[in-house]
JSON list of C-alpha atoms in Angstrom, two decimals:
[
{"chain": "A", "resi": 1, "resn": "UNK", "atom": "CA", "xyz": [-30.85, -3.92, 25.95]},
{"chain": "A", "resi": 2, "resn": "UNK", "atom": "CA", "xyz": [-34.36, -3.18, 27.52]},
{"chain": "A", "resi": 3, "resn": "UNK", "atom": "CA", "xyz": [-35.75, -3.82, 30.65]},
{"chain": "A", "resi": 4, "resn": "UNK", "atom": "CA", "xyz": [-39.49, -3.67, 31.73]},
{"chain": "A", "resi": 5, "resn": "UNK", "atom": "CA", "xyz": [-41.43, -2.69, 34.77]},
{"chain": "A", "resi": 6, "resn": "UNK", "atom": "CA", "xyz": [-42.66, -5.96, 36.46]},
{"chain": "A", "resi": 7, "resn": "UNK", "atom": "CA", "xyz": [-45.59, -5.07, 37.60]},
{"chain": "A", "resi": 8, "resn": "UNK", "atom": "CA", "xyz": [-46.79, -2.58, 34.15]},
{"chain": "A", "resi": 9, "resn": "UNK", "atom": "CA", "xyz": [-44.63, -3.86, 31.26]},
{"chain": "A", "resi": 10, "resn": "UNK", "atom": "CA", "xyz": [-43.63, -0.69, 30.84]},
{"chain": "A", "resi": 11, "resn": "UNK", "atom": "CA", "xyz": [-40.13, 0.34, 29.85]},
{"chain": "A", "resi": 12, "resn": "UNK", "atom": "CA", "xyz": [-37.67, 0.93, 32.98]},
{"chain": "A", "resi": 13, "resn": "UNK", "atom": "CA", "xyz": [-34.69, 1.25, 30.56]},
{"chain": "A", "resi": 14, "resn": "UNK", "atom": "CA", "xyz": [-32.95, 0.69, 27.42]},
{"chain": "A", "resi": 15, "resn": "UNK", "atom": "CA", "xyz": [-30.65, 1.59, 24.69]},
{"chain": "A", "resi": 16, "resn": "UNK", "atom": "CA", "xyz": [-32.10, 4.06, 22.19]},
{"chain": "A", "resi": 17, "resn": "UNK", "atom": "CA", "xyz": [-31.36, 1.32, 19.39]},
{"chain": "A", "resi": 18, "resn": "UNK", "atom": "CA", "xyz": [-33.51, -1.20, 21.51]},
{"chain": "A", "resi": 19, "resn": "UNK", "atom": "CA", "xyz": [-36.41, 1.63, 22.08]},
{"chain": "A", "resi": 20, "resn": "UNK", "atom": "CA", "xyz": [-36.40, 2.17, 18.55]},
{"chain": "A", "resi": 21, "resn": "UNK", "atom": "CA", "xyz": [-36.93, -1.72, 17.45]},
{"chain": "A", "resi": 22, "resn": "UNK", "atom": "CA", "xyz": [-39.27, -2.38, 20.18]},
{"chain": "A", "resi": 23, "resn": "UNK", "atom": "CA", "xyz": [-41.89, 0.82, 19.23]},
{"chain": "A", "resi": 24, "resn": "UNK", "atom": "CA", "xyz": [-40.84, -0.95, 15.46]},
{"chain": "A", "resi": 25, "resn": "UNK", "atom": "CA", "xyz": [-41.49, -4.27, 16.49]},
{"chain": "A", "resi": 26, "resn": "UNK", "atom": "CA", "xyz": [-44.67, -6.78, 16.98]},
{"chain": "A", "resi": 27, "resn": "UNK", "atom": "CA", "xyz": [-44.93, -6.27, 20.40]},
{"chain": "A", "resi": 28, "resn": "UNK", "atom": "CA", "xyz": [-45.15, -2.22, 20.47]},
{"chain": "A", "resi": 29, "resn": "UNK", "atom": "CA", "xyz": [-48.42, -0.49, 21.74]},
{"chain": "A", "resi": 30, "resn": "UNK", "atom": "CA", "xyz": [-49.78, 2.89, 20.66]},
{"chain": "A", "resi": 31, "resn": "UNK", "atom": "CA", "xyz": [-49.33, 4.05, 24.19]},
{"chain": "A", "resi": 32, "resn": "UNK", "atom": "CA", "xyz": [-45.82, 2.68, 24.60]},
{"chain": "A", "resi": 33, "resn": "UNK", "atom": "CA", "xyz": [-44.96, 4.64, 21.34]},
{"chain": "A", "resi": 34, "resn": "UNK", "atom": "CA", "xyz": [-47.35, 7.92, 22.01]},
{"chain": "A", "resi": 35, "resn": "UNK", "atom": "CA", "xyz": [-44.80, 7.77, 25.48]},
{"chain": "A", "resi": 36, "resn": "UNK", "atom": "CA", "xyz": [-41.51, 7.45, 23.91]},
{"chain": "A", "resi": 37, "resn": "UNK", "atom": "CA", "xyz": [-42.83, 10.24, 21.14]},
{"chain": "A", "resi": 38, "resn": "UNK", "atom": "CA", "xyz": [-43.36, 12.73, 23.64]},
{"chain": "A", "resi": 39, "resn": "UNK", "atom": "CA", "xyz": [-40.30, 11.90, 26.04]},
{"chain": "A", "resi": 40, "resn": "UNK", "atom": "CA", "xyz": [-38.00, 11.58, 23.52]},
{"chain": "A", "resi": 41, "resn": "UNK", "atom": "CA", "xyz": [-36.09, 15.42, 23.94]},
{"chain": "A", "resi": 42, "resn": "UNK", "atom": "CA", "xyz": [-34.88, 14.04, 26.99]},
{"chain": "A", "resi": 43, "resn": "UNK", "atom": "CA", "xyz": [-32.43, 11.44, 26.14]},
{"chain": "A", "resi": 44, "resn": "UNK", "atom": "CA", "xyz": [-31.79, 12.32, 21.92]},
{"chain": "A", "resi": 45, "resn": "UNK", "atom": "CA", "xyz": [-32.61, 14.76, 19.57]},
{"chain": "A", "resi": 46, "resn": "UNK", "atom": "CA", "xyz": [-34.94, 14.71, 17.03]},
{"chain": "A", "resi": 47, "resn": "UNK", "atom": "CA", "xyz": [-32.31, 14.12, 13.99]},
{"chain": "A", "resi": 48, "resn": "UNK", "atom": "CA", "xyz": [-31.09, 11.33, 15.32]},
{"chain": "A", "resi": 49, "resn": "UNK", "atom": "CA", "xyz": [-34.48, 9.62, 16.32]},
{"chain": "A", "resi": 50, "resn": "UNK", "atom": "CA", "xyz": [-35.74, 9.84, 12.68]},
{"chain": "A", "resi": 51, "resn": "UNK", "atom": "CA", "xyz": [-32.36, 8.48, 11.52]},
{"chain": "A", "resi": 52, "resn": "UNK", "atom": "CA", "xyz": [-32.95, 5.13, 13.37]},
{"chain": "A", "resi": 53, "resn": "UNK", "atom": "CA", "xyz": [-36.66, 5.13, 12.02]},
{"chain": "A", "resi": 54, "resn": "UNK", "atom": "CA", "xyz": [-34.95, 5.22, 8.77]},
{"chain": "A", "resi": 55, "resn": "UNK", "atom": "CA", "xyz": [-32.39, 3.06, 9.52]},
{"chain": "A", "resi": 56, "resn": "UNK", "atom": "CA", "xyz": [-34.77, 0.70, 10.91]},
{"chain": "A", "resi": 57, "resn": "UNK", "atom": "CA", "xyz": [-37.17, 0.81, 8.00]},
{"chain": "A", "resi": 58, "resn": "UNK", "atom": "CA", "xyz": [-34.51, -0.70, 5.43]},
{"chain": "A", "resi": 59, "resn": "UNK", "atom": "CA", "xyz": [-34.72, -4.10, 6.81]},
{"chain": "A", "resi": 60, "resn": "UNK", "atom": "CA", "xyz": [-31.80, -6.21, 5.34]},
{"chain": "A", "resi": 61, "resn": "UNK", "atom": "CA", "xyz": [-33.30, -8.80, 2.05]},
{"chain": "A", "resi": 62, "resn": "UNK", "atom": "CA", "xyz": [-32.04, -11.80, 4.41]},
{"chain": "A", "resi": 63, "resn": "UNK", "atom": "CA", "xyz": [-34.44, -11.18, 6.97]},
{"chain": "A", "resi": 64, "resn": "UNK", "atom": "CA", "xyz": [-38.05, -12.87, 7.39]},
{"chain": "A", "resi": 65, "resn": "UNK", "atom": "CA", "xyz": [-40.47, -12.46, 4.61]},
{"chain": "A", "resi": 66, "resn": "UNK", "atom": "CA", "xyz": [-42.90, -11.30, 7.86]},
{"chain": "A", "resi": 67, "resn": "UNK", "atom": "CA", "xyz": [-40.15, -8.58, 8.82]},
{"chain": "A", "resi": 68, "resn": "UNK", "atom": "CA", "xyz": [-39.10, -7.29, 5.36]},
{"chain": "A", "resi": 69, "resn": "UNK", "atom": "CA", "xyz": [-43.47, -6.04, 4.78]},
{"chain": "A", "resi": 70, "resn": "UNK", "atom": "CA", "xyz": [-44.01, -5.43, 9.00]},
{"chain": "A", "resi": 71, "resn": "UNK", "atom": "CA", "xyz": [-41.48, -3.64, 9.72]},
{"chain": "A", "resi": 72, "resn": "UNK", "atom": "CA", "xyz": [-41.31, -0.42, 7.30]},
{"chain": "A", "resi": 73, "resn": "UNK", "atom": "CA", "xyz": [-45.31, -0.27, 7.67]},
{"chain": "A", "resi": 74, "resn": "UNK", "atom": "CA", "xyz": [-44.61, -0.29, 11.58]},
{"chain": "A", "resi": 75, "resn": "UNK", "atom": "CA", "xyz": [-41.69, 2.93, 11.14]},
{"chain": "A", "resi": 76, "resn": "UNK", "atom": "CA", "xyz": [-44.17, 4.38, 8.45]},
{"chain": "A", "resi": 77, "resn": "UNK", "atom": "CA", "xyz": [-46.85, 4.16, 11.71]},
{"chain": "A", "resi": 78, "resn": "UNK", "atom": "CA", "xyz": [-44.44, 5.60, 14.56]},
{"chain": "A", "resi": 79, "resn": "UNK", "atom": "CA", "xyz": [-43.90, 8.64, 12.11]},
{"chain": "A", "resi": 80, "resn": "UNK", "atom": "CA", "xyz": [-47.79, 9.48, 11.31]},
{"chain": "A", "resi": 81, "resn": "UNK", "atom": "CA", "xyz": [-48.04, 9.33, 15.12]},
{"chain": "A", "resi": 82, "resn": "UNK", "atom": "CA", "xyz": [-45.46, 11.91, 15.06]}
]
């Protein structure tokens, strides 16, 4: 469940699950994920962000062989940033 700007591409809303795969996913920007790192106090807490990083870093063995190596190395990136 996201939705983006028209006119920027820029998030105009979403779930925190869908945040979380799309600054995770192929698509994600620095500047996209610099903006959700420094917004994030105002719609979750810090425990619970770092639990869907983790969550979303165990990708599950059925997935694309692309996914399985991206996809921790892209959670492994959103935490240096942070």
């Amino acid at each position: 469940d996201i939705v983006f700007e028209a006119d920027t591409g820029e998030i105009k809303s979403a779930s925190l699950n869908a945040i979380v795969t799309y600054i995770t996913g192929p698509r994600a920007n620095i500047q996209t994920t610099q903006m959700v790192l420094s917004t994030y106090h105002s719609f979750t807490d810090a425990a619970t962000l770092l639990r869907l990083l983790f969550q979303r870093s165990r990708v599950p063995s059925t997935a694309k062989k692309e996914e399985l190596t991206q996809t921790p190395i892209r959670v492994m990136g959103v935490l240096k940033l942070w």
